[in-house]
mmCIF file of C-alpha atoms in Angstrom:
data_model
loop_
_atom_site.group_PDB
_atom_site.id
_atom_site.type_symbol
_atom_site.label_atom_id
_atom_site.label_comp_id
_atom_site.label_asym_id
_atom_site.label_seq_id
_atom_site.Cartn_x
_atom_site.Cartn_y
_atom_site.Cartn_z
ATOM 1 C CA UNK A 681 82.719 155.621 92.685
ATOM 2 C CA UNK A 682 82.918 152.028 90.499
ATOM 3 C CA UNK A 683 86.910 152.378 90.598
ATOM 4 C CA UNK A 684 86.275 151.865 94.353
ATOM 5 C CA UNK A 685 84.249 148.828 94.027
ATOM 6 C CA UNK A 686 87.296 145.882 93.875
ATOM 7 C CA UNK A 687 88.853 148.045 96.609
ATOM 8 C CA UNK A 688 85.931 147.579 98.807
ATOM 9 C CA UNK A 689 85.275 143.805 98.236
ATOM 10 C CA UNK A 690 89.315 143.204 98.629
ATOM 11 C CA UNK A 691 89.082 144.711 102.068
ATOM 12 C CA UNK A 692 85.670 142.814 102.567
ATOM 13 C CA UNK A 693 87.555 139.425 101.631
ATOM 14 C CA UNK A 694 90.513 140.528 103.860
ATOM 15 C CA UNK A 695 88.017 141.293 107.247
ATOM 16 C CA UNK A 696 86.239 138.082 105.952
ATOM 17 C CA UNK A 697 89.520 136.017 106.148
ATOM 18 C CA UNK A 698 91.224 137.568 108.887
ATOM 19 C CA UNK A 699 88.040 136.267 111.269
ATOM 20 C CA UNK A 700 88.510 132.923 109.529
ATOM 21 C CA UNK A 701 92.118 132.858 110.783
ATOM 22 C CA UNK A 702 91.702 134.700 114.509
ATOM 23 C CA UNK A 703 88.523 131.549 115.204
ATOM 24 C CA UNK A 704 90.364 128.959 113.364
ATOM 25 C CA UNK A 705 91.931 128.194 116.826
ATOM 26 C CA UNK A 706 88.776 126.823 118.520
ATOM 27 C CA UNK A 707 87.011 125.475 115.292
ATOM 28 C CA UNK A 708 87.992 121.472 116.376
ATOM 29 C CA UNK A 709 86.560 121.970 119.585
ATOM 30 C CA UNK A 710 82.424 121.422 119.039
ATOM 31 C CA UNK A 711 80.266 123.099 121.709
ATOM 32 C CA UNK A 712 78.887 119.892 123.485
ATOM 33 C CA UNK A 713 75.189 119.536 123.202
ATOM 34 C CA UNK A 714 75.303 117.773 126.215
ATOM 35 C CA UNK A 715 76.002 120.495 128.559
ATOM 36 C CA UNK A 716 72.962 121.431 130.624
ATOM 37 C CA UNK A 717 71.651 117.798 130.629
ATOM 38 C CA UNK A 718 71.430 114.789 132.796
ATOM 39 C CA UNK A 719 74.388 112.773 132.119
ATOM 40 C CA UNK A 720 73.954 109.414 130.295
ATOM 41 C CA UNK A 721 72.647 106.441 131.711
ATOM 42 C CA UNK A 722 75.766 103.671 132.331
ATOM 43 C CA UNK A 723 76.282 100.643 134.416
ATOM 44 C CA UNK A 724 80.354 99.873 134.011
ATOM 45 C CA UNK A 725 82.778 97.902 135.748
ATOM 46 C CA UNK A 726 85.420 99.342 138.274
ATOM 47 C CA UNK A 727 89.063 99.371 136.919
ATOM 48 C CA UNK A 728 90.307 98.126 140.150
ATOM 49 C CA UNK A 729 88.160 95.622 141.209
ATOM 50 C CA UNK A 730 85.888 94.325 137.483
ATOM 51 C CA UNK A 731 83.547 92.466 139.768
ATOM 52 C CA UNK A 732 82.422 95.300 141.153
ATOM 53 C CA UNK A 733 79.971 97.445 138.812
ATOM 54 C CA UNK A 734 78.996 101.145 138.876
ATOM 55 C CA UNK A 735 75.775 102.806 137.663
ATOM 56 C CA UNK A 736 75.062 106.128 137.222
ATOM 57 C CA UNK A 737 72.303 106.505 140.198
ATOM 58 C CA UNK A 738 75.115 105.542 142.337
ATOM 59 C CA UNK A 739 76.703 108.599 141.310
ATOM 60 C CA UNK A 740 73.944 111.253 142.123
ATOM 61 C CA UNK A 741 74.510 113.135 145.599
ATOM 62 C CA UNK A 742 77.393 115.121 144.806
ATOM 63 C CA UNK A 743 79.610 116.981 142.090
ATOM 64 C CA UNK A 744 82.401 115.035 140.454
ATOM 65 C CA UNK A 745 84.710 115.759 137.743
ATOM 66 C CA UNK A 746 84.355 112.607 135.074
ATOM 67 C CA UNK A 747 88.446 112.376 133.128
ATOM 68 C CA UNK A 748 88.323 110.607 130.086
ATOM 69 C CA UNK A 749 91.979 109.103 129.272
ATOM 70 C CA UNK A 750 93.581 106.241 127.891
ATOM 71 C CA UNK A 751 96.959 104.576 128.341
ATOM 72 C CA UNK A 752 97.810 105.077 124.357
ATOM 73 C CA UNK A 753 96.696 109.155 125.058
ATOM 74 C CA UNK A 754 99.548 110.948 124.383
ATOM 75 C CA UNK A 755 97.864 113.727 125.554
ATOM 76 C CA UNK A 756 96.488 112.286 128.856
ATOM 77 C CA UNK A 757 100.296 111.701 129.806
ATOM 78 C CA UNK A 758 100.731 115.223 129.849
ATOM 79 C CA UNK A 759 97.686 116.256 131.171
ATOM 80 C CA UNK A 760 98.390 113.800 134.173
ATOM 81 C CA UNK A 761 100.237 116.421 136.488
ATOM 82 C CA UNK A 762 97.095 119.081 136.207
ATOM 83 C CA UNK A 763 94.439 116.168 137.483
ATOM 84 C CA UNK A 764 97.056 115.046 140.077
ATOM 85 C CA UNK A 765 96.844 118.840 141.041
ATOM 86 C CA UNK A 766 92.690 119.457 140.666
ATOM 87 C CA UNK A 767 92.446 115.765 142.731
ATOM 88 C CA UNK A 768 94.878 116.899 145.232
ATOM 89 C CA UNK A 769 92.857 120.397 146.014
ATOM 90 C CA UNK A 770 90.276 117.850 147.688
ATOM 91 C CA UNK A 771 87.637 120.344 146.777
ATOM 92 C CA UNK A 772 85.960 117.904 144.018
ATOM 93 C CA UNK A 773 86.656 114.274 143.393
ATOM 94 C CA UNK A 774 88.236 113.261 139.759
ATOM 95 C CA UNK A 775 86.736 109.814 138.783
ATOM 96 C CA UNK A 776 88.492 108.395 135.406
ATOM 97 C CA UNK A 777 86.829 107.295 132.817
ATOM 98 C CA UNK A 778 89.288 104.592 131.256
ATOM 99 C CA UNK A 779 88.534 104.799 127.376
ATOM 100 C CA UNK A 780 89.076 102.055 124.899
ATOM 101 C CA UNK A 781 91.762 100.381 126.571
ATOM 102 C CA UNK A 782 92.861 96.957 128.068
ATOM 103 C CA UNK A 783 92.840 97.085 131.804
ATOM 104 C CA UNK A 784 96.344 95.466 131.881
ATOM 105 C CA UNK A 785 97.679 98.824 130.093
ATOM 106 C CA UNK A 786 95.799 101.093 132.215
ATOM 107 C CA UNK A 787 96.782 99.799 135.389
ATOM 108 C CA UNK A 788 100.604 99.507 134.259
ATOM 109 C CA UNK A 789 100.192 103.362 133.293
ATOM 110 C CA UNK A 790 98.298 104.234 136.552
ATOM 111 C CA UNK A 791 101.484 102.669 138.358
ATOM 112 C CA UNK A 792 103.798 104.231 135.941
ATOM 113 C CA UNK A 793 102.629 107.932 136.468
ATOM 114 C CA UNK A 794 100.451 107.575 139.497
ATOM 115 C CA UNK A 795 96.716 107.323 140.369
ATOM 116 C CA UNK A 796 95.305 110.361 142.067
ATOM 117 C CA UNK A 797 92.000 109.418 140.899
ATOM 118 C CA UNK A 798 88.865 108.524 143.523
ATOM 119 C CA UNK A 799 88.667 105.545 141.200
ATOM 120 C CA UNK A 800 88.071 104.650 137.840
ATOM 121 C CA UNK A 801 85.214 103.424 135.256
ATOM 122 C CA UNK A 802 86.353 101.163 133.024
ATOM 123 C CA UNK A 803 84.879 101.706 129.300
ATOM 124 C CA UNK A 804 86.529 98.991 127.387
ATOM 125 C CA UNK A 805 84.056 98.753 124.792
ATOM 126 C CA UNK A 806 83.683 102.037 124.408
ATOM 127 C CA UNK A 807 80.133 102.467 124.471
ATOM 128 C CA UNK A 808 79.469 104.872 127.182
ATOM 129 C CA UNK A 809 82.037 107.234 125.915
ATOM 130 C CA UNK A 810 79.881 107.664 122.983
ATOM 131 C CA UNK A 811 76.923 108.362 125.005
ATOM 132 C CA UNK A 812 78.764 111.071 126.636
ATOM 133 C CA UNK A 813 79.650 112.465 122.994
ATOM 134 C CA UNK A 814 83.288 111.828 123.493
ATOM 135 C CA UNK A 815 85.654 112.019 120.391
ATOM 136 C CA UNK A 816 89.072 112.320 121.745
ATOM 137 C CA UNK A 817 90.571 111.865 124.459
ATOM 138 C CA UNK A 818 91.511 113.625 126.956
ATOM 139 C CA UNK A 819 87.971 114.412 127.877
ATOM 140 C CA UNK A 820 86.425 116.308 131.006
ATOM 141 C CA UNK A 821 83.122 116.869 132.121
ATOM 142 C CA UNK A 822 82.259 118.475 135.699
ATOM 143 C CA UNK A 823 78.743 116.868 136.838
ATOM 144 C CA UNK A 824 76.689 118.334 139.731
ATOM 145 C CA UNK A 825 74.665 116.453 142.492
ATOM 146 C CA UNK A 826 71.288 115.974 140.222
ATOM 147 C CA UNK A 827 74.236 114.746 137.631
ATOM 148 C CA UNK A 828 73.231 117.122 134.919
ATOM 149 C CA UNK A 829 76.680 117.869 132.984
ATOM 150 C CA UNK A 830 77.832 121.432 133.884
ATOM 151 C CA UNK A 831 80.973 121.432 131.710
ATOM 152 C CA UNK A 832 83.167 119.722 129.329
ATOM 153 C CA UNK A 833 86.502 120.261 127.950
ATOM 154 C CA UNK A 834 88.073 118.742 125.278
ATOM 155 C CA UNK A 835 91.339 118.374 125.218
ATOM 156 C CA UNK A 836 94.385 118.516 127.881
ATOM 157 C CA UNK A 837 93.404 120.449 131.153
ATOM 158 C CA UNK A 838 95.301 123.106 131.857
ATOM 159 C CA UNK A 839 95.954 125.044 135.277
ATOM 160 C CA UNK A 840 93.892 127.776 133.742
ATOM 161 C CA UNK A 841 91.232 125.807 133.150
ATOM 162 C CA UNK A 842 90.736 124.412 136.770
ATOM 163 C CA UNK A 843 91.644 128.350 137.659
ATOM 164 C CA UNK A 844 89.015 130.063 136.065
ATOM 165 C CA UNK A 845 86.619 127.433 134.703
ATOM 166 C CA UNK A 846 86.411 124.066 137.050
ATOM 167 C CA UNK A 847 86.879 126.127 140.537
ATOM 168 C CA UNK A 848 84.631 128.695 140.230
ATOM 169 C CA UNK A 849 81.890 125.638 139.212
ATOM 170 C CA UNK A 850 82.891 123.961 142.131
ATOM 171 C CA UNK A 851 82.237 126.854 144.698
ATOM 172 C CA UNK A 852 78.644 127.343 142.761
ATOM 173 C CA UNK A 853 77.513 123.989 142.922
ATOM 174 C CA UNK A 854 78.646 124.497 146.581
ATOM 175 C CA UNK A 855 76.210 127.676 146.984
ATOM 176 C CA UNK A 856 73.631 125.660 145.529
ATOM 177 C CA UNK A 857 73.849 122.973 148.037
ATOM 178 C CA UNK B 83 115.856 104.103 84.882
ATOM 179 C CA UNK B 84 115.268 100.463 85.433
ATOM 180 C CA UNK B 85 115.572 100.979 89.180
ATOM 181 C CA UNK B 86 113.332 103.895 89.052
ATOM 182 C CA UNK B 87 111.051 101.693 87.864
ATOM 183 C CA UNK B 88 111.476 98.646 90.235
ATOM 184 C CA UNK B 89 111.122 101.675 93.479
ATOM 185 C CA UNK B 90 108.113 102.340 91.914
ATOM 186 C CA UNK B 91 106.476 98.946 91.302
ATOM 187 C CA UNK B 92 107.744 98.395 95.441
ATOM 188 C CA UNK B 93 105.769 101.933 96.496
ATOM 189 C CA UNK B 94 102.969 100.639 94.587
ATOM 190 C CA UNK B 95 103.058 97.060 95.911
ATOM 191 C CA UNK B 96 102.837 98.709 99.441
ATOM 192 C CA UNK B 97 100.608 101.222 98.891
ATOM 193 C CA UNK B 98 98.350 98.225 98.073
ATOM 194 C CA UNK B 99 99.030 96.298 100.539
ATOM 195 C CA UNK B 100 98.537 99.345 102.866
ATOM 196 C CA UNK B 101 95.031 99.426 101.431
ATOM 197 C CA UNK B 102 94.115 95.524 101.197
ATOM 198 C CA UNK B 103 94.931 95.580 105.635
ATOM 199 C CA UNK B 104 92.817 98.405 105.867
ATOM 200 C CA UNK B 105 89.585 97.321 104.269
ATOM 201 C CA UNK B 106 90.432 93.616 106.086
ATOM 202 C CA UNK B 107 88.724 95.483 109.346
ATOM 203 C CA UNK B 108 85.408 94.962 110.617
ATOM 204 C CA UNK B 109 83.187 92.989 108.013
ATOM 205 C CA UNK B 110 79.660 93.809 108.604
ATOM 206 C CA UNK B 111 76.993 91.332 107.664
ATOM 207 C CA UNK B 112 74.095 92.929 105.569
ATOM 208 C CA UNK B 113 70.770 91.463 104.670
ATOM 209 C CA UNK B 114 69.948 92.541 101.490
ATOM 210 C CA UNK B 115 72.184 95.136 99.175
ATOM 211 C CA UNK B 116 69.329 97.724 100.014
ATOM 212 C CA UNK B 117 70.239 97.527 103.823
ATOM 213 C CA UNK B 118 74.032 97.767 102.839
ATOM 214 C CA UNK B 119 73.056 101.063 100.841
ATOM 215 C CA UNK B 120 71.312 102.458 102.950
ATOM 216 C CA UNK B 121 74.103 101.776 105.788
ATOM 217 C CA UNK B 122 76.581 103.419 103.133
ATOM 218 C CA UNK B 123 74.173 106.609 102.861
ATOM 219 C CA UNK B 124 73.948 106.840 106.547
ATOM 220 C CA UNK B 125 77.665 106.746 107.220
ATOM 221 C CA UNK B 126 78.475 109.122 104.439
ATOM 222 C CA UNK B 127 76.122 111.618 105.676
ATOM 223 C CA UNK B 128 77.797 111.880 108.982
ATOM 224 C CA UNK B 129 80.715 113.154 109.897
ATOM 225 C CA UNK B 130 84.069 111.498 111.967
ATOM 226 C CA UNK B 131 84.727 113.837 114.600
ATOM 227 C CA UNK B 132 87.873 112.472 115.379
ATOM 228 C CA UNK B 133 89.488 113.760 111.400
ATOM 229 C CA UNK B 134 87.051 116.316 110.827
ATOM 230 C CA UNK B 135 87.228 116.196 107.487
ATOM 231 C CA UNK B 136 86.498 112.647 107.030
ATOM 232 C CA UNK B 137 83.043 111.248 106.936
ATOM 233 C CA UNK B 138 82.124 107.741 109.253
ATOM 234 C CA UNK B 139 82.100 105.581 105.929
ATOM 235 C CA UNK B 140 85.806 107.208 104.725
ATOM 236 C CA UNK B 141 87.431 107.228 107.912
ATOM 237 C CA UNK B 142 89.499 104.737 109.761
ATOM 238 C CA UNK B 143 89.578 106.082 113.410
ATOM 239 C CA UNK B 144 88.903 103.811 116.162
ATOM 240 C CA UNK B 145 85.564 105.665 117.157
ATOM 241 C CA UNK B 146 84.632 105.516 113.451
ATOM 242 C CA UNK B 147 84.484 102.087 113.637
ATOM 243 C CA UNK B 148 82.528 101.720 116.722
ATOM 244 C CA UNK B 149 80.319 104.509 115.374
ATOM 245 C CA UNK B 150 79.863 102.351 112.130
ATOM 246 C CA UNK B 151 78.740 99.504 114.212
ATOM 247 C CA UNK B 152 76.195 102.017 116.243
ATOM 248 C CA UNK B 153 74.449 102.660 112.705
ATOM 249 C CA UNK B 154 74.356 98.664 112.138
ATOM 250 C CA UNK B 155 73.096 98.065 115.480
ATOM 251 C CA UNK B 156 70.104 100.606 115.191
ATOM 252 C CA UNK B 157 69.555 100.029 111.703
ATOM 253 C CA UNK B 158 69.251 96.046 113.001
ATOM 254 C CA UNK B 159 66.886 97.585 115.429
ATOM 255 C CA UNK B 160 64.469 99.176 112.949
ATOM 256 C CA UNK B 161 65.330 102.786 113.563
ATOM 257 C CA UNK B 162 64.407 104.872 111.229
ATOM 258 C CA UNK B 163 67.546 107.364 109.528
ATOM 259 C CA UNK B 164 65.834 110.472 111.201
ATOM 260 C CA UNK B 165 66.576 108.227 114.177
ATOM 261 C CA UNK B 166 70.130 107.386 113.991
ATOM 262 C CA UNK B 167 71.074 110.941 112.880
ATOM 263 C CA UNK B 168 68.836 112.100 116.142
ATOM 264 C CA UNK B 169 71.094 109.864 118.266
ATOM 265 C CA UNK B 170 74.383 111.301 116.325
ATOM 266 C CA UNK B 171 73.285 115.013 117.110
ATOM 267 C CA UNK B 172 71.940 114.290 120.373
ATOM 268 C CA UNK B 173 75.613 113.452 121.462
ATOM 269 C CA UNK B 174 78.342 115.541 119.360
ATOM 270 C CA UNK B 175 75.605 118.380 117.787
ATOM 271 C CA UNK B 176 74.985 119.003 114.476
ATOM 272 C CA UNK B 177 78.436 119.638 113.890
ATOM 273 C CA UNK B 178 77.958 115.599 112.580
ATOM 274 C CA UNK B 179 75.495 116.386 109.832
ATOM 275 C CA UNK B 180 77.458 116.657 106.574
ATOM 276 C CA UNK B 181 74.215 118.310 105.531
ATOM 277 C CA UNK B 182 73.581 121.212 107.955
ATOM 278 C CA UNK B 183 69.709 121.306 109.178
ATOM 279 C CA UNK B 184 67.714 124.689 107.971
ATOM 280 C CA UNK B 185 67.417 126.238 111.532
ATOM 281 C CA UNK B 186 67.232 129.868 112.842
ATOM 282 C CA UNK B 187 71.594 129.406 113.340
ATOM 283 C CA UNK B 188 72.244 128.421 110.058
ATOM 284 C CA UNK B 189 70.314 130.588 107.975
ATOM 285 C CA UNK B 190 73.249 132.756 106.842
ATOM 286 C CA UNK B 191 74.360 129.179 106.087
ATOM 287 C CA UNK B 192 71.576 128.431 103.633
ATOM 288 C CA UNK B 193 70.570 131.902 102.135
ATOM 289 C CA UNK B 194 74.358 133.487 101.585
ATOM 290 C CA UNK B 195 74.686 131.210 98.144
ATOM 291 C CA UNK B 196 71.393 132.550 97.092
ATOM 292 C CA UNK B 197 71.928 135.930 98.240
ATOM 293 C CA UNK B 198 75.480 136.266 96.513
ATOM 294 C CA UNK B 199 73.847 134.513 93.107
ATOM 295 C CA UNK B 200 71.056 137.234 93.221
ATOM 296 C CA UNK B 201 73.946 140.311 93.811
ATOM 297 C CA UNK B 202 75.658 138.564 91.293
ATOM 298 C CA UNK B 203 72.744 138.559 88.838
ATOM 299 C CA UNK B 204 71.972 142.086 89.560
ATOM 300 C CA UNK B 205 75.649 143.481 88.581
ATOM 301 C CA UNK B 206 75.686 141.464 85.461
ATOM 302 C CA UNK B 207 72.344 142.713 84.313
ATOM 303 C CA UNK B 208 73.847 145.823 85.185
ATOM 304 C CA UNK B 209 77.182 145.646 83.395
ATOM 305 C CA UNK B 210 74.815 144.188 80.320
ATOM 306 C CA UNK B 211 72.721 146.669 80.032
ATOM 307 C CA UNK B 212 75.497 149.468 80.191
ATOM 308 C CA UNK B 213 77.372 148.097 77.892
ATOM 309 C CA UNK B 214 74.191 147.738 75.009
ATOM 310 C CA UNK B 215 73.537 150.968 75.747
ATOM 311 C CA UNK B 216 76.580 151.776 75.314
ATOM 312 C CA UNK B 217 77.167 149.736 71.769
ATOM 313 C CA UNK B 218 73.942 151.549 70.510
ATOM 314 C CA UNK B 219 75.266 155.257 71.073
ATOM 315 C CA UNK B 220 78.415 154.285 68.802
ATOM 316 C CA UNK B 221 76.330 152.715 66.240
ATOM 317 C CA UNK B 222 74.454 156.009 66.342
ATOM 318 C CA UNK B 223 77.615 158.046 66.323
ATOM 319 C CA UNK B 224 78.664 156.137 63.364
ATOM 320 C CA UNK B 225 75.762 156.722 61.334
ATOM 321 C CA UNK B 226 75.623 160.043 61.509
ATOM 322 C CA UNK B 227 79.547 160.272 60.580
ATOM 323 C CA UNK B 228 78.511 158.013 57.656
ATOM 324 C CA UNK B 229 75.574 160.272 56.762
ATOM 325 C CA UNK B 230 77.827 163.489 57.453
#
């Protein structure tokens, strides 16, 4: 029976590793804590128009998807084509949420690859992005009518994502009213 | 040789440099050296999401820094450290606590170490005892060859 023993704990270790491996894929991406709660409290400027200011109340009334992105995002670039596609569904508007960057650069990238967004918060500072938890950017969070945060992705969107995660959110935040 | 030598006096020379630029960035202003450690202790305990491995006081990413400046700010505000790690957790979990609270999802977490050092104990104690016993039957096999 003891000559079995090392056997035993070498399969053990090997089961043991072999999870470690298979859930290494999703170990950067941190369950948000924020899900489930009412989205931070912000007042921030419009990207379009600075004068103008946007607070969260005036958000309340109905869903929205909030994008986090960033002219020096990589990543945003090539997510770009999958928001132009959720905005262009007209089934829930995408507002951006323009992280850490200088308005001149996000406007000269929103008229580089296009702007399919309802419009944009601009986050300069950087301040509200850390309210909503935000560590990298690309960023998405779908936010109901009460504005409690119903989901969050971190990370590129793809077309499987809006498939099976953002749409079928959208049609129950319809059922719910 | 000689130019081996003058490569690596360059490497060095930039390496140094490379660190001088990066610890030119964001001076903070302390008080008193007990405020400054206890800003240090703060930002070592939590982690930089952005290079996971990396905690706020060793990392240089962008939201490091503004994280840094979070801790000042609150700390300038009297909030207490059970405070500012409250605010950390409330926004990316407690995935940002170096040192993982005692809570029913990490227990595993906290009792595996002591669990494996009892198991441990218990096999040793094991093998120990076996092998005494096993010492004292040859000594007694010896002796009576020796009185044989």
């Amino acid at each position: 029976m003891a000559r079995f023993v090392p056997l035993l704990v070498f399969v053990l270790l090997g089961v043991l590793l072999t999870a470690g491996l298979m859930m290494s894929g999703s170990k950067s991406e941190i369950p948000s804590p924020l899900i489930g709660k009412p989205m931070p409290q912000f007042e921030l400027p419009r990207l379009d128009d600075p004068t103008q200011r946007v607070s969260s109340e005036a958000m309340l009334g109905a869903p929205f998807v909030l994008n986090v992105w960033a002219s020096w995002c990589v990543t945003c670039r090539y997510e770009h084509p999958v928001i132009e596609e959720l905005a262009g569904l007209g089934r829930i508007p995408v507002v951006g949420l323009n992280y850490r960057d200088p308005r001149e650069n996000a406007l000269e990238w929103l008229q580089r690859f296009g702007d399919p967004y309802a419009f944009h918060l601009a986050d300069e500072p950087g301040r509200v992005a850390i309210d909503f938890g935000v560590y990298a950017a690309p960023e998405t969070f779908v936010i109901d009518a009460q504005g409690v945060i119903r989901f969050k992705h971190i990370g590129a969107l793809t077309p499987e994502i809006v498939e099976q995660d953002i749409l079928p959110l959208v049609e129950q935040m319809e059922a719910e009213g | 040789m000689n130019r081996m030598l003058t490569h690596a006096g360059a490497l060095l020379a930039a390496l140094l440099l490379a660190t001088t630029t990066m610890a030119t960035e964001e001076p903070l202003q302390f008080d008193s050296p007990e405020q400054e450690a206890r800003f240090n202790d703060l930002a070592s305990e939590l982690r930089c999401l952005v290079c996971q491995n990396q905690t706020l006081s060793d990392s240089d990413a962008p939201l490091a820094q503004d994280l840094r400046s979070e801790i000042f700010a609150m700390m300038a505000q009297g909030k207490s450290d059970d405070e500012i790690k409250a605010f950390m957790v409330e926004r990316y979990g407690d995935f940002v606590l170096y040192r993982p609270p005692l809570q029913t999802n990490t227990l595993v977490l906290w009792l595996a170490p002591l669990l494996l050092l009892a198991v441990g104990g218990l096999v040793t104690a094991r093998a120990v005892r076996r092998r005494a016993a096993q010492l004292e039957a040859e000594e007694v096999a010896e002796d009576s060859e020796g009185q044989a």
